[in-house]
Tab-separated table of N, CA and C in Angstrom:
chain	number	residue	atom	x	y	z
P	1	MET	N	108.488	62.125	93.165
P	1	MET	CA	108.158	62.689	94.695
P	1	MET	C	108.962	63.910	94.779
P	2	TYR	N	108.398	64.951	95.177
P	2	TYR	CA	108.778	66.231	95.476
P	2	TYR	C	108.868	66.632	96.993
P	3	SER	N	109.507	67.755	97.463
P	3	SER	CA	109.494	68.113	98.563
P	3	SER	C	109.623	69.663	98.645
P	4	ALA	N	109.267	70.492	99.611
P	4	ALA	CA	109.471	71.713	99.877
P	4	ALA	C	111.101	72.100	99.718
P	5	GLY	N	111.550	73.183	98.847
P	5	GLY	CA	112.971	73.407	98.716
P	5	GLY	C	113.220	74.751	99.825
P	6	ASP	N	114.445	75.044	99.702
P	6	ASP	CA	114.637	76.336	100.615
P	6	ASP	C	115.325	77.306	100.029
P	7	GLN	N	115.297	77.169	98.728
P	7	GLN	CA	115.962	78.491	97.731
P	7	GLN	C	114.929	78.200	96.375
P	8	SER	N	114.734	79.356	95.975
P	8	SER	CA	114.094	79.320	94.425
P	8	SER	C	115.223	79.039	93.502
P	9	THR	N	114.994	78.704	92.395
P	9	THR	CA	115.958	78.462	91.410
P	9	THR	C	116.087	79.577	90.526
P	10	VAL	N	117.263	79.736	90.053
P	10	VAL	CA	117.411	80.800	88.759
P	10	VAL	C	117.600	79.917	87.682
P	11	PHE	N	117.113	80.159	86.639
P	11	PHE	CA	117.049	79.528	85.324
P	11	PHE	C	117.930	80.368	84.529
P	12	THR	N	118.593	79.759	83.419
P	12	THR	CA	119.299	80.270	82.314
P	12	THR	C	118.708	79.722	81.023
P	13	VAL	N	118.611	80.628	79.985
P	13	VAL	CA	117.945	80.192	78.841
P	13	VAL	C	118.825	81.018	77.727
P	14	GLY	N	119.532	80.574	76.994
P	14	GLY	CA	120.378	81.428	76.110
P	14	GLY	C	120.930	82.671	76.992
P	15	PRO	N	121.013	83.838	76.677
P	15	PRO	CA	121.538	84.983	77.233
P	15	PRO	C	120.966	85.421	78.602
P	16	LEU	N	119.805	84.647	78.801
P	16	LEU	CA	118.543	85.453	80.095
P	16	LEU	C	118.903	84.434	81.179
P	17	SER	N	119.145	85.050	82.361
P	17	SER	CA	119.054	84.274	83.424
P	17	SER	C	117.568	84.986	84.312
P	18	PHE	N	116.956	84.251	84.647
P	18	PHE	CA	115.753	84.589	85.460
P	18	PHE	C	115.018	83.640	86.618
P	19	GLY	N	114.437	84.234	87.227
P	19	GLY	CA	113.466	83.791	88.539
P	19	GLY	C	112.165	83.589	88.150
P	20	ILE	N	111.434	82.946	88.648
P	20	ILE	CA	109.878	82.849	88.612
P	20	ILE	C	109.308	82.615	90.030
P	21	MET	N	108.530	83.788	90.377
P	21	MET	CA	107.534	83.584	91.534
P	21	MET	C	106.174	83.529	91.167
P	22	ILE	N	105.684	82.674	91.989
P	22	ILE	CA	104.034	82.295	91.749
P	22	ILE	C	103.073	83.275	92.308
P	23	CYS	N	102.357	83.853	91.991
P	23	CYS	CA	101.127	84.504	92.336
P	23	CYS	C	101.499	85.417	93.569
P	24	ASN	N	101.377	84.766	95.098
P	24	ASN	CA	101.114	85.497	96.277
P	24	ASN	C	102.997	85.599	96.510
P	25	ASP	N	103.984	85.041	95.858
P	25	ASP	CA	105.010	85.017	96.063
P	25	ASP	C	105.722	86.570	95.744
P	26	SER	N	105.264	87.307	94.966
P	26	SER	CA	105.469	88.873	94.970
P	26	SER	C	105.258	89.471	96.214
P	27	ASN	N	104.328	89.214	97.093
P	27	ASN	CA	104.369	89.893	98.127
P	27	ASN	C	105.596	89.627	99.325
P	28	TYR	N	106.537	89.019	99.055
P	28	TYR	CA	107.490	88.555	99.827
P	28	TYR	C	108.969	89.210	99.173
P	29	PRO	N	109.403	90.199	99.515
P	29	PRO	CA	110.412	91.022	98.622
P	29	PRO	C	111.849	90.367	98.626
P	30	LYS	N	112.107	89.345	99.773
P	30	LYS	CA	113.196	88.711	99.818
P	30	LYS	C	113.397	87.414	99.183
P	31	LEU	N	112.273	87.081	98.187
P	31	LEU	CA	112.374	85.932	97.370
P	31	LEU	C	113.019	86.636	96.114
P	32	ALA	N	112.526	87.873	95.447
P	32	ALA	CA	112.993	88.549	94.201
P	32	ALA	C	114.358	88.667	94.630
P	33	THR	N	114.808	89.671	95.869
P	33	THR	CA	116.293	90.080	96.160
P	33	THR	C	116.926	88.500	96.036
P	34	ASP	N	116.861	87.709	96.697
P	34	ASP	CA	117.504	86.294	96.459
P	34	ASP	C	117.910	86.046	95.128
P	35	MET	N	116.910	86.005	94.462
P	35	MET	CA	117.152	85.181	92.899
P	35	MET	C	117.909	86.418	92.236
P	36	VAL	N	117.787	87.778	92.387
P	36	VAL	CA	118.491	88.672	91.740
P	36	VAL	C	120.285	88.472	92.438
P	37	ALA	N	120.458	88.385	93.384
P	37	ALA	CA	121.736	88.344	94.052
P	37	ALA	C	122.197	86.965	93.529
P	38	ARG	N	121.461	86.035	92.853
P	38	ARG	CA	121.960	84.822	92.273
P	38	ARG	C	122.357	84.788	90.745
P	39	GLY	N	121.837	86.027	90.189
P	39	GLY	CA	122.055	86.377	88.809
P	39	GLY	C	120.800	86.522	88.197
P	40	ALA	N	119.565	86.495	88.529
P	40	ALA	CA	118.327	86.905	87.749
P	40	ALA	C	118.140	88.057	87.289
P	41	LYS	N	118.192	88.342	85.882
P	41	LYS	CA	117.924	89.352	85.158
P	41	LYS	C	116.724	89.904	85.167
P	42	ALA	N	115.819	88.846	85.301
P	42	ALA	CA	114.116	89.392	85.104
P	42	ALA	C	113.424	88.261	85.839
P	43	ILE	N	112.280	88.398	86.222
P	43	ILE	CA	111.291	87.848	86.940
P	43	ILE	C	109.966	87.408	86.389
P	44	PHE	N	109.610	86.020	86.232
P	44	PHE	CA	108.537	86.032	85.594
P	44	PHE	C	107.326	85.616	86.750
P	45	LEU	N	106.169	85.960	86.767
P	45	LEU	CA	105.229	85.941	87.740
P	45	LEU	C	103.836	85.696	87.237
P	46	PRO	N	103.763	83.901	87.097
P	46	PRO	CA	102.170	83.769	86.834
P	46	PRO	C	101.175	83.917	87.650
P	47	SER	N	100.302	84.458	87.533
P	47	SER	CA	99.355	84.562	88.667
P	47	SER	C	97.970	84.072	88.302
P	48	ASN	N	96.975	84.121	89.348
P	48	ASN	CA	95.533	83.632	89.152
P	48	ASN	C	94.724	84.574	90.084
P	49	ASN	N	94.608	85.714	89.724
P	49	ASN	CA	93.835	86.708	90.468
P	49	ASN	C	92.247	86.451	90.198
P	50	SER	N	91.870	85.377	89.961
P	50	SER	CA	90.539	85.032	90.055
P	50	SER	C	89.864	85.040	91.298
P	51	LEU	N	88.992	86.094	91.878
P	51	LEU	CA	88.498	86.302	93.049
P	51	LEU	C	87.115	86.401	93.339
P	52	PRO	N	86.426	86.129	94.400
P	52	PRO	CA	85.085	86.519	94.488
P	52	PRO	C	84.908	87.824	94.236
P	53	PRO	N	83.974	88.213	93.448
P	53	PRO	CA	83.836	89.910	93.017
P	53	PRO	C	83.956	90.879	93.921
P	54	GLU	N	83.765	90.663	95.345
P	54	GLU	CA	84.130	91.791	95.895
P	54	GLU	C	85.401	92.008	96.660
P	55	ARG	N	85.998	91.054	96.304
P	55	ARG	CA	87.679	91.296	96.483
P	55	ARG	C	88.427	91.241	95.263
P	56	ALA	N	87.981	91.363	93.945
P	56	ALA	CA	88.388	90.924	92.806
P	56	ALA	C	89.298	92.000	92.182
P	57	ASP	N	89.129	93.230	92.795
P	57	ASP	CA	89.659	94.497	91.996
P	57	ASP	C	91.387	94.721	92.897
P	58	VAL	N	92.155	93.890	92.284
P	58	VAL	CA	93.520	93.859	92.836
P	58	VAL	C	94.463	94.388	91.862
P	59	VAL	N	94.220	94.755	90.455
P	59	VAL	CA	95.059	95.160	89.612
P	59	VAL	C	96.062	96.650	90.142
P	60	ALA	N	95.567	97.346	90.943
P	60	ALA	CA	96.449	98.312	91.044
P	60	ALA	C	97.420	98.050	92.311
P	61	LEU	N	96.928	97.155	93.163
P	61	LEU	CA	97.962	96.720	94.140
P	61	LEU	C	98.953	95.509	93.519
P	62	SER	N	98.464	94.955	92.638
P	62	SER	CA	99.443	94.109	91.862
P	62	SER	C	100.437	94.952	91.143
P	63	ARG	N	99.958	95.827	90.166
P	63	ARG	CA	100.995	96.618	89.829
P	63	ARG	C	101.826	97.313	90.661
P	64	ALA	N	101.352	97.875	91.862
P	64	ALA	CA	102.198	98.725	92.793
P	64	ALA	C	103.280	97.447	93.404
P	65	VAL	N	103.038	96.167	93.563
P	65	VAL	CA	103.778	95.372	93.938
P	65	VAL	C	105.010	94.997	92.729
P	66	ASP	N	104.618	94.837	91.503
P	66	ASP	CA	105.624	94.553	90.484
P	66	ASP	C	106.291	95.745	90.427
P	67	ILE	N	105.676	96.982	90.383
P	67	ILE	CA	107.016	98.273	90.232
P	67	ILE	C	107.864	98.356	91.226
P	68	ALA	N	107.503	98.024	92.718
P	68	ALA	CA	108.476	97.936	93.853
P	68	ALA	C	109.421	96.744	93.650
P	69	ARG	N	109.024	95.713	93.128
P	69	ARG	CA	109.922	94.694	93.122
P	69	ARG	C	110.989	94.959	91.841
P	70	ALA	N	110.420	95.257	90.886
P	70	ALA	CA	111.291	96.009	89.593
P	70	ALA	C	112.362	97.161	90.292
P	71	ARG	N	112.004	98.011	90.704
P	71	ARG	CA	112.652	99.026	91.287
P	71	ARG	C	113.551	98.580	92.340
P	72	ASP	N	113.176	98.076	93.201
P	72	ASP	CA	114.259	97.560	94.376
P	72	ASP	C	115.161	96.668	94.011
P	73	ASN	N	114.909	95.878	93.022
P	73	ASN	CA	115.939	94.879	92.473
P	73	ASN	C	116.524	95.088	91.089
P	74	GLU	N	116.388	96.412	90.453
P	74	GLU	CA	116.744	96.698	89.360
P	74	GLU	C	116.496	95.518	88.439
P	75	VAL	N	115.430	95.057	88.308
P	75	VAL	CA	115.223	93.777	87.372
P	75	VAL	C	113.699	93.743	86.743
P	76	MET	N	113.533	93.317	85.312
P	76	MET	CA	112.235	93.264	85.040
P	76	MET	C	111.289	92.216	85.703
P	77	ILE	N	110.020	92.876	85.710
P	77	ILE	CA	109.037	92.027	86.340
P	77	ILE	C	108.014	91.727	85.100
P	78	VAL	N	107.713	90.432	84.829
P	78	VAL	CA	106.702	89.977	83.817
P	78	VAL	C	105.744	89.281	84.410
P	79	ARG	N	104.460	89.783	84.707
P	79	ARG	CA	103.396	89.099	85.196
P	79	ARG	C	102.254	88.773	84.169
P	80	ALA	N	101.974	87.551	84.452
P	80	ALA	CA	100.806	86.787	83.381
P	80	ALA	C	99.667	86.447	84.250
P	81	ASP	N	98.481	87.192	84.382
P	81	ASP	CA	97.276	87.023	84.870
P	81	ASP	C	96.204	86.410	84.246
P	82	VAL	N	95.242	85.456	84.734
P	82	VAL	CA	94.119	85.419	84.030
P	82	VAL	C	93.010	86.561	84.097
P	83	ALA	N	92.246	86.566	83.161
P	83	ALA	CA	91.180	87.786	83.009
P	83	ALA	C	89.989	87.227	82.373
P	84	GLY	N	88.994	87.651	82.980
P	84	GLY	CA	87.657	87.543	82.614
P	84	GLY	C	86.729	86.996	83.855
P	85	ARG	N	85.193	86.699	83.603
P	85	ARG	CA	84.537	86.097	84.571
P	85	ARG	C	84.107	84.730	84.465
P	86	THR	N	83.750	84.383	85.533
P	86	THR	CA	82.852	83.164	85.631
P	86	THR	C	81.539	83.290	86.483
P	87	THR	N	80.857	82.435	86.741
P	87	THR	CA	79.800	82.582	87.529
P	87	THR	C	79.872	83.237	88.988
P	88	ASP	N	81.043	82.650	89.476
P	88	ASP	CA	81.232	83.265	90.995
P	88	ASP	C	82.734	83.834	90.901
P	89	ARG	N	83.247	84.144	90.021
P	89	ARG	CA	84.695	84.477	90.241
P	89	ARG	C	84.771	85.836	89.288
P	90	VAL	N	85.795	86.871	89.273
P	90	VAL	CA	86.270	87.800	88.276
P	90	VAL	C	87.851	88.113	88.505
P	91	SER	N	88.314	88.108	87.316
P	91	SER	CA	89.910	88.652	87.589
P	91	SER	C	89.841	89.720	86.434
P	92	PHE	N	90.176	90.739	86.747
P	92	PHE	CA	90.396	92.020	86.051
P	92	PHE	C	91.753	92.098	85.201
P	93	GLY	N	92.198	91.246	85.463
P	93	GLY	CA	93.883	91.051	84.748
P	93	GLY	C	95.044	91.922	84.908
P	94	SER	N	95.797	91.343	85.629
P	94	SER	CA	96.864	92.422	86.408
P	94	SER	C	97.989	91.945	85.215
P	95	SER	N	97.992	91.383	84.315
P	95	SER	CA	99.095	91.100	83.554
P	95	SER	C	100.017	92.491	83.015
P	96	ALA	N	101.170	92.252	83.162
P	96	ALA	CA	101.935	93.521	82.921
P	96	ALA	C	103.529	93.345	82.706
P	97	ILE	N	103.973	94.090	82.105
P	97	ILE	CA	105.671	93.767	81.958
P	97	ILE	C	106.280	95.118	82.547
P	98	VAL	N	107.097	95.119	83.335
P	98	VAL	CA	107.398	96.417	84.245
P	98	VAL	C	108.980	96.338	84.095
P	99	ASP	N	109.475	97.447	83.455
P	99	ASP	CA	111.289	97.317	83.508
P	99	ASP	C	111.947	97.522	84.834
P	100	ALA	N	113.304	97.483	84.748
P	100	ALA	CA	114.117	97.664	85.838
P	100	ALA	C	113.772	98.878	86.694
P	101	ARG	N	113.460	99.903	85.798
P	101	ARG	CA	113.232	101.220	86.595
P	101	ARG	C	111.776	101.440	87.119
P	102	GLY	N	111.003	100.470	87.240
P	102	GLY	CA	109.725	100.301	87.326
P	102	GLY	C	108.629	101.066	86.313
P	103	THR	N	108.729	101.181	85.403
P	103	THR	CA	108.126	101.861	84.206
P	103	THR	C	107.250	100.568	83.472
P	104	VAL	N	106.062	100.807	83.700
P	104	VAL	CA	105.025	100.043	82.888
P	104	VAL	C	105.109	99.912	81.658
P	105	LEU	N	105.777	98.973	80.929
P	105	LEU	CA	106.050	98.924	79.475
P	105	LEU	C	104.582	98.488	78.878
P	106	ARG	N	104.039	97.531	79.210
P	106	ARG	CA	102.593	96.958	78.651
P	106	ARG	C	102.022	96.312	79.881
P	107	ALA	N	100.407	96.558	79.730
P	107	ALA	CA	99.443	96.282	80.647
P	107	ALA	C	98.676	95.673	79.766
P	108	GLY	N	97.782	94.742	80.486
P	108	GLY	CA	96.981	94.019	79.881
P	108	GLY	C	95.740	94.678	79.751
P	109	LYS	N	94.603	94.480	79.189
P	109	LYS	CA	93.293	94.979	78.867
P	109	LYS	C	92.401	94.350	79.901
P	110	THR	N	91.608	95.102	80.571
P	110	THR	CA	90.643	94.841	81.717
P	110	THR	C	89.930	93.713	81.188
P	111	LEU	N	89.535	92.648	81.935
P	111	LEU	CA	88.675	91.575	81.776
P	111	LEU	C	88.792	91.110	80.432
P	112	SER	N	90.048	91.221	79.799
P	112	SER	CA	90.193	90.603	78.377
P	112	SER	C	91.321	89.805	78.236
P	113	GLU	N	91.326	88.657	77.346
P	113	GLU	CA	92.645	88.048	76.847
P	113	GLU	C	93.361	88.918	76.463
P	114	ASP	N	94.926	88.978	76.353
P	114	ASP	CA	95.640	89.567	75.608
P	114	ASP	C	97.101	89.190	75.575
P	115	ILE	N	97.935	89.652	74.800
P	115	ILE	CA	99.233	89.141	74.746
P	115	ILE	C	100.336	90.342	74.735
P	116	LEU	N	100.868	90.591	75.815
P	116	LEU	CA	101.986	91.425	75.861
P	116	LEU	C	103.419	91.283	75.657
P	117	VAL	N	104.047	92.095	74.759
P	117	VAL	CA	105.293	91.573	73.946
P	117	VAL	C	106.155	92.789	74.423
P	118	ALA	N	107.164	92.548	74.771
P	118	ALA	CA	108.521	93.606	75.213
P	118	ALA	C	110.011	93.022	74.931
P	119	GLU	N	110.756	93.826	74.665
P	119	GLU	CA	111.993	92.985	74.527
P	119	GLU	C	112.602	93.281	76.003
P	120	VAL	N	113.386	91.864	76.255
P	120	VAL	CA	113.990	92.041	77.647
P	120	VAL	C	115.531	92.120	77.292
P	121	ILE	N	115.937	92.985	77.923
P	121	ILE	CA	117.487	93.359	77.891
P	121	ILE	C	118.228	93.653	79.297
P	122	ALA	N	119.029	92.569	79.697
P	122	ALA	CA	119.719	92.601	80.877
P	122	ALA	C	120.348	93.688	80.909
P	123	LYS	N	120.294	93.986	82.343
P	123	LYS	CA	121.395	95.027	82.894
P	123	LYS	C	122.628	94.915	82.338
P	124	GLY	N	123.448	95.813	81.741
P	124	GLY	CA	124.560	95.681	81.403
P	124	GLY	C	124.943	95.401	80.048
P	125	GLN	N	123.727	94.831	79.256
P	125	GLN	CA	123.930	94.445	77.725
P	125	GLN	C	123.720	95.888	76.973
P	126	ASP	N	123.031	96.786	77.538
P	126	ASP	CA	122.828	98.239	76.710
P	126	ASP	C	123.480	99.412	77.465
P	127	GLY	N	124.675	99.219	78.003
P	127	GLY	CA	125.131	100.300	78.900
P	127	GLY	C	124.571	100.717	80.240
P	128	GLY	N	123.974	99.477	80.690
P	128	GLY	CA	123.388	99.953	81.830
P	128	GLY	C	121.906	100.187	82.050
P	129	ARG	N	121.121	100.486	81.057
P	129	ARG	CA	119.692	100.319	80.824
P	129	ARG	C	118.980	98.926	80.987
P	130	SER	N	117.814	98.807	81.514
P	130	SER	CA	117.135	97.613	81.084
P	130	SER	C	115.892	97.933	80.409
P	131	ALA	N	115.385	96.897	79.531
P	131	ALA	CA	114.364	96.953	78.971
P	131	ALA	C	114.156	98.166	78.092
């Protein structure tokens, strides 16, 4: 059995503490701010932007949100989105890795499966830089 919580979990694996926001959660700045205040150095963001064709072009909006969350919180944002077409849905693919300064380090190919890789460096590990 499970129930709604009142706080997002911050996980630690090895030297990295991170939070997870799912899809539409990225539109709520306080969620990221809260996780960062509790130690998250990166936020992973699984998404499913498979939408009806007339509403499917959300890559620019998703990217702007990711950049804003990264800059506002000085944290890396890693979004993994679906990409491709079905008979009634389209996802252009908004997967990207954005560093803590808001720089897009990697971005997925439009309408295509892709693997994005970048080194995650937590703030303070390299003299204050991230990613």
